[in-house]
Amino acid sequence: MAVARAAPRSRLGAATLAVALALGLALPASAQDASGDGSAARDAPVQVDPSEVTADSLISRHQSQPRDPNRGPVTNLPLPRYVSLKGGEGNARRGPSLSHRIDWVFRHSGMPLRVVAEFGHWRRVEDQDGAGGWVHYSLLSGVRTAIITTDMAELRARPDPNAAVIARAEAGAIVRLHECDPDWCRVSGGGAKGWTVKTSLWGVDPDETRE
């Protein structure tokens, strides 16, 4: 799986993942500022494959009990939570409908995003820098990814600071997120897989654990 770098929204660039084995060039990822609704065709009409419908796409009909403010009013899933961009492009709008203007365009499949609000089939998301808007749920995936935030972050064979270093990743590389304990997460990308300290990642909460 190729490792991609999340470049700043205002420009596109290439990044590399320095690993023990030779890897290919990373692909750019960006969220670019956009105005108007000229690109509304990117997210309308929406075609949903029933086989891909997840809990995040289901509207809860059981609202007789007081709502938990830490859970989404539509899905009853935790808020905030992390998802990833499903396709190669996703429009982030000022409000939860196609009539609202596009503020940002996220441009890389697998880019991690944080869901902070829900309304119908729309999710308000933020990127690593806190920028974003309302995105249709069909453009999001439950597959967990993360962005490397420490330059030349070490990927180790075990969640141990003394374990062998398998690979090193540049800041901005997008990786797949696997298991996490309180301090470490196992990630993969560019043909390499290893454990890195959680403080080197964006896309996972400090107290989050994953099996």
Tab-separated table of C-alpha atoms in Angstrom:
chain	number	residue	atom	x	y	z
A	1	MET	CA	0.000	0.000	0.000
A	2	ALA	CA	1.492	3.318	-1.031
A	3	VAL	CA	2.078	5.845	1.704
A	4	ALA	CA	0.793	9.330	0.994
A	5	ARG	CA	1.783	12.616	2.514
A	6	ALA	CA	-0.841	15.114	3.631
A	7	ALA	CA	0.488	18.328	2.138
A	8	PRO	CA	-0.776	21.787	3.218
A	9	ARG	CA	-4.127	22.700	1.719
A	10	SER	CA	-2.653	25.586	-0.262
A	11	ARG	CA	-0.222	23.470	-2.261
A	12	LEU	CA	0.437	19.954	-3.498
A	13	GLY	CA	3.716	18.151	-3.006
A	14	ALA	CA	5.391	14.738	-2.875
A	15	ALA	CA	6.763	12.987	0.169
A	16	THR	CA	8.786	9.917	0.806
A	17	LEU	CA	8.722	7.279	3.481
A	18	ALA	CA	12.278	6.358	4.418
A	19	VAL	CA	12.267	2.664	5.185
A	20	ALA	CA	14.791	-0.099	5.531
A	21	LEU	CA	13.688	-1.292	2.094
A	22	ALA	CA	13.435	0.957	-0.945
A	23	LEU	CA	9.928	2.428	-1.318
A	24	GLY	CA	8.218	4.340	-4.130
A	25	LEU	CA	7.291	8.001	-4.139
A	26	ALA	CA	4.441	9.100	-1.891
A	27	LEU	CA	1.318	10.670	-3.336
A	28	PRO	CA	0.212	14.183	-2.348
A	29	ALA	CA	-2.805	14.886	-0.196
A	30	SER	CA	-4.359	18.314	0.253
A	31	ALA	CA	-7.460	20.222	1.128
A	32	GLN	CA	-7.663	23.252	-1.113
A	33	ASP	CA	-9.727	26.376	-0.611
A	34	ALA	CA	-12.634	26.602	-3.019
A	35	SER	CA	-15.504	29.034	-3.504
A	36	GLY	CA	-18.945	28.852	-5.010
A	37	ASP	CA	-20.858	25.746	-5.964
A	38	GLY	CA	-19.324	25.155	-9.355
A	39	SER	CA	-18.048	21.719	-8.303
A	40	ALA	CA	-21.269	20.505	-6.729
A	41	ALA	CA	-21.262	17.600	-9.180
A	42	ARG	CA	-18.516	16.022	-7.098
A	43	ASP	CA	-20.954	15.151	-4.352
A	44	ALA	CA	-24.336	15.157	-6.131
A	45	PRO	CA	-26.138	13.019	-6.972
A	46	VAL	CA	-25.016	10.573	-4.318
A	47	GLN	CA	-25.070	6.880	-5.175
A	48	VAL	CA	-24.804	4.542	-2.199
A	49	ASP	CA	-23.818	0.907	-2.500
A	50	PRO	CA	-25.960	-1.013	0.047
A	51	SER	CA	-23.036	-3.324	0.741
A	52	GLU	CA	-21.025	-0.346	2.009
A	53	VAL	CA	-23.655	1.020	4.382
A	54	THR	CA	-22.211	1.124	7.896
A	55	ALA	CA	-23.449	2.221	11.290
A	56	ASP	CA	-22.269	5.726	10.481
A	57	SER	CA	-24.839	5.951	7.683
A	58	LEU	CA	-27.870	4.792	9.657
A	59	ILE	CA	-30.319	7.288	11.090
A	60	SER	CA	-31.341	6.443	14.618
A	61	ARG	CA	-35.096	6.308	15.203
A	62	HIS	CA	-34.841	5.685	18.943
A	63	GLN	CA	-34.847	9.142	20.480
A	64	SER	CA	-37.248	8.670	23.374
A	65	GLN	CA	-34.389	8.716	25.897
A	66	PRO	CA	-32.387	11.872	26.717
A	67	ARG	CA	-29.593	12.284	24.200
A	68	ASP	CA	-25.992	11.763	25.273
A	69	PRO	CA	-24.099	14.945	24.239
A	70	ASN	CA	-21.004	12.798	23.646
A	71	ARG	CA	-22.777	10.767	20.952
A	72	GLY	CA	-24.085	11.734	17.560
A	73	PRO	CA	-27.830	12.464	17.383
A	74	VAL	CA	-28.073	10.529	14.096
A	75	THR	CA	-25.814	7.485	14.525
A	76	ASN	CA	-25.411	7.333	18.312
A	77	LEU	CA	-21.679	6.893	17.662
A	78	PRO	CA	-19.120	8.782	19.775
A	79	LEU	CA	-18.405	12.454	19.108
A	80	PRO	CA	-15.801	13.390	18.238
A	81	ARG	CA	-14.528	10.323	16.332
A	82	TYR	CA	-12.147	9.649	13.476
A	83	VAL	CA	-12.959	8.512	9.943
A	84	SER	CA	-11.145	8.741	6.611
A	85	LEU	CA	-11.907	10.131	3.181
A	86	LYS	CA	-13.266	7.292	1.026
A	87	GLY	CA	-12.647	8.642	-2.475
A	88	GLY	CA	-10.015	10.834	-4.037
A	89	GLU	CA	-11.982	14.040	-3.500
A	90	GLY	CA	-14.602	15.362	-1.101
A	91	ASN	CA	-16.330	18.730	-0.841
A	92	ALA	CA	-16.622	20.273	2.614
A	93	ARG	CA	-19.566	22.684	2.682
A	94	ARG	CA	-20.538	25.538	4.960
A	95	GLY	CA	-23.760	23.794	5.937
A	96	PRO	CA	-25.342	20.315	5.775
A	97	SER	CA	-26.884	20.520	2.297
A	98	LEU	CA	-25.891	20.849	-1.355
A	99	SER	CA	-27.201	24.420	-1.353
A	100	HIS	CA	-24.368	25.598	0.888
A	101	ARG	CA	-21.161	26.875	-0.629
A	102	ILE	CA	-18.003	24.743	-0.705
A	103	ASP	CA	-15.337	25.974	1.701
A	104	TRP	CA	-12.754	23.212	1.225
A	105	VAL	CA	-12.017	20.338	-1.111
A	106	PHE	CA	-10.193	17.412	0.482
A	107	ARG	CA	-8.037	15.674	-2.109
A	108	HIS	CA	-6.690	12.332	-1.058
A	109	SER	CA	-8.273	8.937	-0.471
A	110	GLY	CA	-7.551	7.772	3.060
A	111	MET	CA	-7.028	11.213	4.567
A	112	PRO	CA	-7.930	11.054	8.280
A	113	LEU	CA	-10.718	13.384	9.413
A	114	ARG	CA	-12.436	13.994	12.739
A	115	VAL	CA	-16.249	13.991	12.915
A	116	VAL	CA	-17.455	16.656	15.342
A	117	ALA	CA	-21.177	16.952	14.472
A	118	GLU	CA	-24.012	15.172	12.628
A	119	PHE	CA	-27.149	16.265	10.798
A	120	GLY	CA	-29.136	13.786	8.724
A	121	HIS	CA	-26.821	12.290	6.098
A	122	TRP	CA	-24.157	14.931	6.713
A	123	ARG	CA	-21.117	14.937	8.990
A	124	ARG	CA	-19.144	17.978	10.053
A	125	VAL	CA	-15.471	17.055	9.829
A	126	GLU	CA	-12.136	18.687	10.611
A	127	ASP	CA	-8.662	17.955	9.326
A	128	GLN	CA	-5.384	18.045	11.214
A	129	ASP	CA	-5.409	21.868	11.192
A	130	GLY	CA	-9.035	22.202	12.286
A	131	ALA	CA	-10.289	23.209	8.826
A	132	GLY	CA	-13.244	21.517	7.200
A	133	GLY	CA	-17.009	21.622	6.933
A	134	TRP	CA	-20.045	19.446	6.256
A	135	VAL	CA	-19.417	16.324	4.138
A	136	HIS	CA	-21.980	13.764	2.929
A	137	TYR	CA	-21.576	10.484	4.837
A	138	SER	CA	-21.106	8.505	1.599
A	139	LEU	CA	-17.753	10.252	1.093
A	140	LEU	CA	-16.431	8.941	4.414
A	141	SER	CA	-15.082	5.565	5.455
A	142	GLY	CA	-14.758	3.870	8.815
A	143	VAL	CA	-11.259	2.686	7.864
A	144	ARG	CA	-8.858	4.272	10.339
A	145	THR	CA	-5.807	6.136	9.140
A	146	ALA	CA	-3.438	8.612	10.743
A	147	ILE	CA	-0.951	11.303	9.774
A	148	ILE	CA	2.649	11.154	10.969
A	149	THR	CA	3.373	14.392	12.856
A	150	THR	CA	7.016	13.802	13.812
A	151	ASP	CA	9.690	14.003	11.142
A	152	MET	CA	11.414	10.665	10.562
A	153	ALA	CA	9.190	8.917	13.098
A	154	GLU	CA	10.541	5.471	13.940
A	155	LEU	CA	8.463	2.359	13.264
A	156	ARG	CA	9.651	-0.405	15.579
A	157	ALA	CA	9.187	-4.168	15.641
A	158	ARG	CA	7.461	-4.032	19.033
A	159	PRO	CA	5.870	-1.324	21.197
A	160	ASP	CA	9.153	-0.865	23.015
A	161	PRO	CA	11.628	2.040	22.693
A	162	ASN	CA	14.460	-0.513	22.595
A	163	ALA	CA	12.942	-2.643	19.807
A	164	ALA	CA	14.526	-2.742	16.351
A	165	VAL	CA	13.627	0.097	13.967
A	166	ILE	CA	11.863	-1.295	10.877
A	167	ALA	CA	11.195	1.979	9.049
A	168	ARG	CA	11.165	5.751	9.395
A	169	ALA	CA	8.342	7.987	8.179
A	170	GLU	CA	8.421	11.648	7.285
A	171	ALA	CA	6.037	14.100	8.891
A	172	GLY	CA	2.868	14.299	6.808
A	173	ALA	CA	2.820	10.663	5.663
A	174	ILE	CA	-0.631	9.028	5.784
A	175	VAL	CA	-0.566	5.527	7.269
A	176	ARG	CA	-3.134	2.826	8.054
A	177	LEU	CA	-3.918	2.531	11.751
A	178	HIS	CA	-4.015	-0.900	13.391
A	179	GLU	CA	-3.688	-1.853	17.085
A	180	CYS	CA	-3.109	0.790	19.743
A	181	ASP	CA	-2.200	0.512	23.410
A	182	PRO	CA	-2.072	3.509	25.766
A	183	ASP	CA	1.262	4.722	24.364
A	184	TRP	CA	1.889	3.032	20.984
A	185	CYS	CA	0.066	2.283	17.727
A	186	ARG	CA	0.931	-0.207	14.983
A	187	VAL	CA	0.732	1.444	11.562
A	188	SER	CA	1.466	0.414	7.988
A	189	GLY	CA	2.239	2.039	4.683
A	190	GLY	CA	4.546	1.703	1.715
A	191	GLY	CA	5.034	-1.997	2.398
A	192	ALA	CA	6.273	-1.395	5.943
A	193	LYS	CA	4.469	-2.078	9.214
A	194	GLY	CA	5.600	-1.273	12.726
A	195	TRP	CA	4.878	0.358	16.055
A	196	THR	CA	5.277	4.094	16.645
A	197	VAL	CA	4.605	6.234	19.686
A	198	LYS	CA	1.090	7.654	19.723
A	199	THR	CA	2.431	11.180	20.180
A	200	SER	CA	3.795	10.946	16.609
A	201	LEU	CA	0.301	10.519	15.132
A	202	TRP	CA	-2.785	12.597	14.377
A	203	GLY	CA	-5.932	10.548	13.951
A	204	VAL	CA	-6.092	8.728	17.276
A	205	ASP	CA	-7.014	10.018	20.737
A	206	PRO	CA	-4.340	9.960	23.464
A	207	ASP	CA	-6.375	7.581	25.640
A	208	GLU	CA	-7.707	5.416	22.790
A	209	THR	CA	-6.900	1.710	22.580
A	210	ARG	CA	-7.535	-0.589	19.596
A	211	GLU	CA	-7.279	-4.349	19.222
